[in-house]
Tab-separated table of C-alpha atoms in Angstrom:
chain	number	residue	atom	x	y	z
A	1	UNK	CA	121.505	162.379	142.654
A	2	UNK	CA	122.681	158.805	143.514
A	3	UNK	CA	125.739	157.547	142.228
A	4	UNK	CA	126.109	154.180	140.478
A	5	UNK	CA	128.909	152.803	138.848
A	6	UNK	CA	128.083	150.489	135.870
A	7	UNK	CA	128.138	147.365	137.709
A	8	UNK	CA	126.116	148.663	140.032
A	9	UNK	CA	123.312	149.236	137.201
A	10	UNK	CA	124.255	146.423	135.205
A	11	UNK	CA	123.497	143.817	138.275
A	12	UNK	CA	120.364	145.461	138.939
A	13	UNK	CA	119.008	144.796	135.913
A	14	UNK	CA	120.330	141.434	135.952
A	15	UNK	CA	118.432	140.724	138.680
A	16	UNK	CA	115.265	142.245	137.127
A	17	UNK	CA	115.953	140.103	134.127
A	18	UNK	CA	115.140	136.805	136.297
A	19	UNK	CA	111.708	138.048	136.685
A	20	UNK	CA	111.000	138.849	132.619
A	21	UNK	CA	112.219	135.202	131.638
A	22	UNK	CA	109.879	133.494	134.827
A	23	UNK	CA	106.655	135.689	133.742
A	24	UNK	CA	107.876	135.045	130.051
A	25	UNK	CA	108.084	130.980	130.882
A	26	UNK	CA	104.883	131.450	133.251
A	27	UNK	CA	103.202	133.064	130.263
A	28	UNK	CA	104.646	130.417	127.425
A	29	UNK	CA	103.947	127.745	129.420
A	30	UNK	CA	100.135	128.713	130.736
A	31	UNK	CA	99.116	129.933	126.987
A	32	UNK	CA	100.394	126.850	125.642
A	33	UNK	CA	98.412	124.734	127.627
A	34	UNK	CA	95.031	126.906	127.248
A	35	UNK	CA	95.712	127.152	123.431
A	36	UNK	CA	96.230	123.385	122.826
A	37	UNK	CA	93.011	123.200	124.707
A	38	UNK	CA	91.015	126.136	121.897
A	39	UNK	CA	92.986	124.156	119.538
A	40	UNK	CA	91.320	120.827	120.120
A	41	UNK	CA	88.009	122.514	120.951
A	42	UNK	CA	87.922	124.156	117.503
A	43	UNK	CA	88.525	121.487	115.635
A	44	UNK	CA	85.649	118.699	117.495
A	45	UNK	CA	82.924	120.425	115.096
A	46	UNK	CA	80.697	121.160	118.398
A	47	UNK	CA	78.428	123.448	117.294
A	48	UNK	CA	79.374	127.106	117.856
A	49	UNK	CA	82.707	125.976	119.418
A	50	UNK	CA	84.625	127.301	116.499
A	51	UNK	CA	82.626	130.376	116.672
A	52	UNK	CA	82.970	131.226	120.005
A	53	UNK	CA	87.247	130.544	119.900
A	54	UNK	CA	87.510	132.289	116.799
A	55	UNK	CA	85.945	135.733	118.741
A	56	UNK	CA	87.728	134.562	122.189
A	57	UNK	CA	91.319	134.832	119.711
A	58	UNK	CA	90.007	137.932	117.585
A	59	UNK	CA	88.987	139.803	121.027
A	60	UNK	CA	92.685	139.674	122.197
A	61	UNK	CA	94.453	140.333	118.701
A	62	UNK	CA	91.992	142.888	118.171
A	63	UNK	CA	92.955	144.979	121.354
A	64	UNK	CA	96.481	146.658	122.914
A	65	UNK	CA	98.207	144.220	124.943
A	66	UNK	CA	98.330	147.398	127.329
A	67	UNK	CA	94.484	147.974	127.635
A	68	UNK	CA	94.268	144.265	128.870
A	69	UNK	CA	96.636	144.305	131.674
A	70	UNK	CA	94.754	147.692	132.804
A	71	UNK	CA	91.146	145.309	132.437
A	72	UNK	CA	92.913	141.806	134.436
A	73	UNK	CA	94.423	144.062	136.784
A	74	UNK	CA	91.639	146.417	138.091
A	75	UNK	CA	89.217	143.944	137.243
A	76	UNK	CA	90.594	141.569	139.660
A	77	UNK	CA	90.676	144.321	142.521
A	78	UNK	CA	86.832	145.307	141.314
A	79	UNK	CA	85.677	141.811	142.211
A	80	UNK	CA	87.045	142.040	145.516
A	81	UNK	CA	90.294	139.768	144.564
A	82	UNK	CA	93.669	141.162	146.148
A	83	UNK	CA	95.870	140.576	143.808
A	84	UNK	CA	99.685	141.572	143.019
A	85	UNK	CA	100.746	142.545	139.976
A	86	UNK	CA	102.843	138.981	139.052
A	87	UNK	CA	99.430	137.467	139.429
A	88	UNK	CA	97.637	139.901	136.752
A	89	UNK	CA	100.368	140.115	134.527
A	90	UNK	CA	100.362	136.501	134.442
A	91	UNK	CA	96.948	135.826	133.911
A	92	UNK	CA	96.996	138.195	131.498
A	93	UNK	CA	100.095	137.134	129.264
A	94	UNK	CA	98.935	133.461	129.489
A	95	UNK	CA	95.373	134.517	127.929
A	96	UNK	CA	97.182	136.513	125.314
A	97	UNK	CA	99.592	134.063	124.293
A	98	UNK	CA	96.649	131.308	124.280
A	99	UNK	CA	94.640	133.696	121.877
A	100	UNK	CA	98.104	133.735	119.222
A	101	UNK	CA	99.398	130.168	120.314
A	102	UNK	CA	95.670	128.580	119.147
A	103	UNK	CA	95.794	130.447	116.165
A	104	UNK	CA	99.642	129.494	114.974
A	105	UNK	CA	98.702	125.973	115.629
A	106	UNK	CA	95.775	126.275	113.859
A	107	UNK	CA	97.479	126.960	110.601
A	108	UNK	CA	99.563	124.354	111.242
A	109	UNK	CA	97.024	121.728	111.420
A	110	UNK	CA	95.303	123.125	108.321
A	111	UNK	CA	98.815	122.705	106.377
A	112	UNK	CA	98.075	119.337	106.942
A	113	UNK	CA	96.796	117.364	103.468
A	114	UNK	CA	93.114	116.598	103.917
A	115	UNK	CA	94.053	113.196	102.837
A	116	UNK	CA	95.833	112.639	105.894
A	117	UNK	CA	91.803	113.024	107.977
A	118	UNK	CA	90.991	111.242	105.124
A	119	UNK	CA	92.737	108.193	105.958
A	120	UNK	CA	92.972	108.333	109.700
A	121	UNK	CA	88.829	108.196	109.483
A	122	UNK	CA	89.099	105.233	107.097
A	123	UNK	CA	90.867	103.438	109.942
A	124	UNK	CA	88.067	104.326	112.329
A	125	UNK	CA	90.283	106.424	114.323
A	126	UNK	CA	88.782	108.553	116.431
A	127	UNK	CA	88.433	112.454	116.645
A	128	UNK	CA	91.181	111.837	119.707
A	129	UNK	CA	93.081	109.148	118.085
A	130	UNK	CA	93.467	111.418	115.089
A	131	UNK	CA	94.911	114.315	116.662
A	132	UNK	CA	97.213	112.277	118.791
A	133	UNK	CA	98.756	109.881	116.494
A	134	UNK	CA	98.365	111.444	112.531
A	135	UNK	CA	97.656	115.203	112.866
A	136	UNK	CA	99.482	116.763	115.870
A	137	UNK	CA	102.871	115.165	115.315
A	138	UNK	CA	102.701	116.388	111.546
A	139	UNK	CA	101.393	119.613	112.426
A	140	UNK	CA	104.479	120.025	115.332
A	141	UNK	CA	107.348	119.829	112.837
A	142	UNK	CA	105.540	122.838	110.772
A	143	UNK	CA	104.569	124.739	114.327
A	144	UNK	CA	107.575	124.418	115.856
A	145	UNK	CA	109.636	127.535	114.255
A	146	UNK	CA	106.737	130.225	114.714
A	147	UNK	CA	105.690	129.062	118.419
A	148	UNK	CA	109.701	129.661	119.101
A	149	UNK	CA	109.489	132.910	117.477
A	150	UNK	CA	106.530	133.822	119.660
A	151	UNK	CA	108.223	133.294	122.594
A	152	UNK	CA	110.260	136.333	121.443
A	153	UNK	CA	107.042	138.827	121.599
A	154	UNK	CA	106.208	137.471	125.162
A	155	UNK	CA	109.407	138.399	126.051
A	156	UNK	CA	108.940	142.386	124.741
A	157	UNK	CA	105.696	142.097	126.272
A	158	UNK	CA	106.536	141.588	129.575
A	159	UNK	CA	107.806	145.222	129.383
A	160	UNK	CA	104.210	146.532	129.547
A	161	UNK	CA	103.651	144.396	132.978
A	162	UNK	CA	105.816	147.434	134.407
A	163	UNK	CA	102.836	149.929	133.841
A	164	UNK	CA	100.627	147.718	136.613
A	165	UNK	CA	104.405	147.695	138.760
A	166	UNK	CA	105.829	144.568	138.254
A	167	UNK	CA	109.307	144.785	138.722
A	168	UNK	CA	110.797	143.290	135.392
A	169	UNK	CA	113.602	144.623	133.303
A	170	UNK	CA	111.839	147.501	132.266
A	171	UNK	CA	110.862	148.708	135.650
A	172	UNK	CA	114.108	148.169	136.815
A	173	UNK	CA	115.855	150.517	134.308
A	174	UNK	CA	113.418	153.044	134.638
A	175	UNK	CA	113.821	152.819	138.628
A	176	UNK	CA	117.329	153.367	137.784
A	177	UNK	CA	116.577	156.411	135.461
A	178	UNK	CA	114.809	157.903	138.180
A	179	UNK	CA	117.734	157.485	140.763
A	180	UNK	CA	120.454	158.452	138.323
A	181	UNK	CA	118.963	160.915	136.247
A	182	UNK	CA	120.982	158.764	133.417
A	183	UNK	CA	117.902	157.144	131.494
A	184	UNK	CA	120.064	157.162	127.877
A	185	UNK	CA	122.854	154.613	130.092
A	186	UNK	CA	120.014	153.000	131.923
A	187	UNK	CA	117.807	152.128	128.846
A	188	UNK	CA	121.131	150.983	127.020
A	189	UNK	CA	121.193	148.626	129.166
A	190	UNK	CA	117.748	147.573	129.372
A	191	UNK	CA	117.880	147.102	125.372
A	192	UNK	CA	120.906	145.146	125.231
A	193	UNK	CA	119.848	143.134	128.104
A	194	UNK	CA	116.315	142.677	125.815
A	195	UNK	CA	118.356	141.729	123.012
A	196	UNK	CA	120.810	139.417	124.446
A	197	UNK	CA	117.102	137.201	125.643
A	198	UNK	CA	115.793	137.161	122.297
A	199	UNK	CA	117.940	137.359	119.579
A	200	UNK	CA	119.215	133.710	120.197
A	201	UNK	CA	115.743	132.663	119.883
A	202	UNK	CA	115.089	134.620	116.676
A	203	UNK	CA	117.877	132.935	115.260
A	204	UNK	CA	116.999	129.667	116.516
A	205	UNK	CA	113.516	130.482	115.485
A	206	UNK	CA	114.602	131.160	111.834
A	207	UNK	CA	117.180	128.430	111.877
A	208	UNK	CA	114.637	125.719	112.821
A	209	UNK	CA	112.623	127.193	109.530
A	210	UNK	CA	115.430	126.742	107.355
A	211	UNK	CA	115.940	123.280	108.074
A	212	UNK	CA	112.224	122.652	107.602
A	213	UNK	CA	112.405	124.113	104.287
A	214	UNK	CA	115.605	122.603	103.565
């Protein structure tokens, strides 16, 4: 058995913890930018768009977060793609997050008062013009607090990226479970670690929905 001393472990998983908030931020970032994209597309009225977004989001809420890294990652290698397992968890966090960012912001724009289309499209705004300058900044101040609270199940998410062996926090403390034969210490760790990334988001989260309220 190797011997560690608690700052041994502790820095480890520091340095694992880099990698969780980069594919967390990778994740965020890429899902944000796809789902603003379903978000527009489902609300042009193009025929079947709205169909076909509403079964891309229900295909990824609808199935383990787990049985989609397995698909992006094999996948990938069975269409002759060499890939490492940063690049599949990626792709596969940003698509999940997309599927749940659309759908947040959806609400959000539906909280908006019809009148609000209603007299945008008496200005002869258009679809574009709408969004930009009467719906999306209304819709931002009620979307803000969830998407922030989001962020906080990308974060436990990553965790599952360890499965395909991306070295995150979670790999990390089981690597040091492994070598120490101490998983109780090493997962304590690894959960306070988890919980000093996403409790000051929760809080900021609920904080931010407060002062809407207030």
């Amino acid at each position: 058995m190797v011997q560690f001393s608690l700052w041994d472990i502790f820095t480890f998983l520091l340095g694992a913890v880099r990698w969780t908030v980069a594919l967390s931020l990778i994740a965020f970032i890429g899902g944000g930018l796809v789902g603003m994209g379903l978000l527009l597309l489902r609300f042009t009225k193009l025929r079947g768009v709205d169909t076909a977004v509403a079964w891309y989001v229900q295909i990824f809420q609808g199935t383990p977060l787990l049985m989609q890294l397995f698909l992006v990652y094999f996948g990938l290698a069975l269409l002759g793609m060499d890939t490492s397992p940063l690049v599949a968890a990626a792709i596969c966090l940003t698509l999940y997050a997309s599927a749940y960012l659309t759908e947040i912001w959806r609400g959000c724009v539906n909280a908006i008062p019809k009148g609000q289309w209603e007299a945008s499209t008496s200005l002869a705004l258009s679809y574009a013009q709408q969004m930009r300058y009467v719906i999306l900044p209304q819709a931002l101040r009620v979307g803000i607090a969830p998407t922030v609270g989001f962020l906080v199940q990308i974060i436990k998410g990553t965790a599952l990226a360890s499965v395909i062996g991306f070295v995150e926090l979670t790999k990390a403390g089981q690597m040091i479970s492994n070598a120490t034969y101490q998983p109780f210490l090493a997962y304590t760790f690894v959960g306070l670690l988890y919980f000093a990334l996403c409790y000051p988001l929760s809080w900021w989260s609920q904080r931010l929905e407060n002062r809407r309220l207030a």
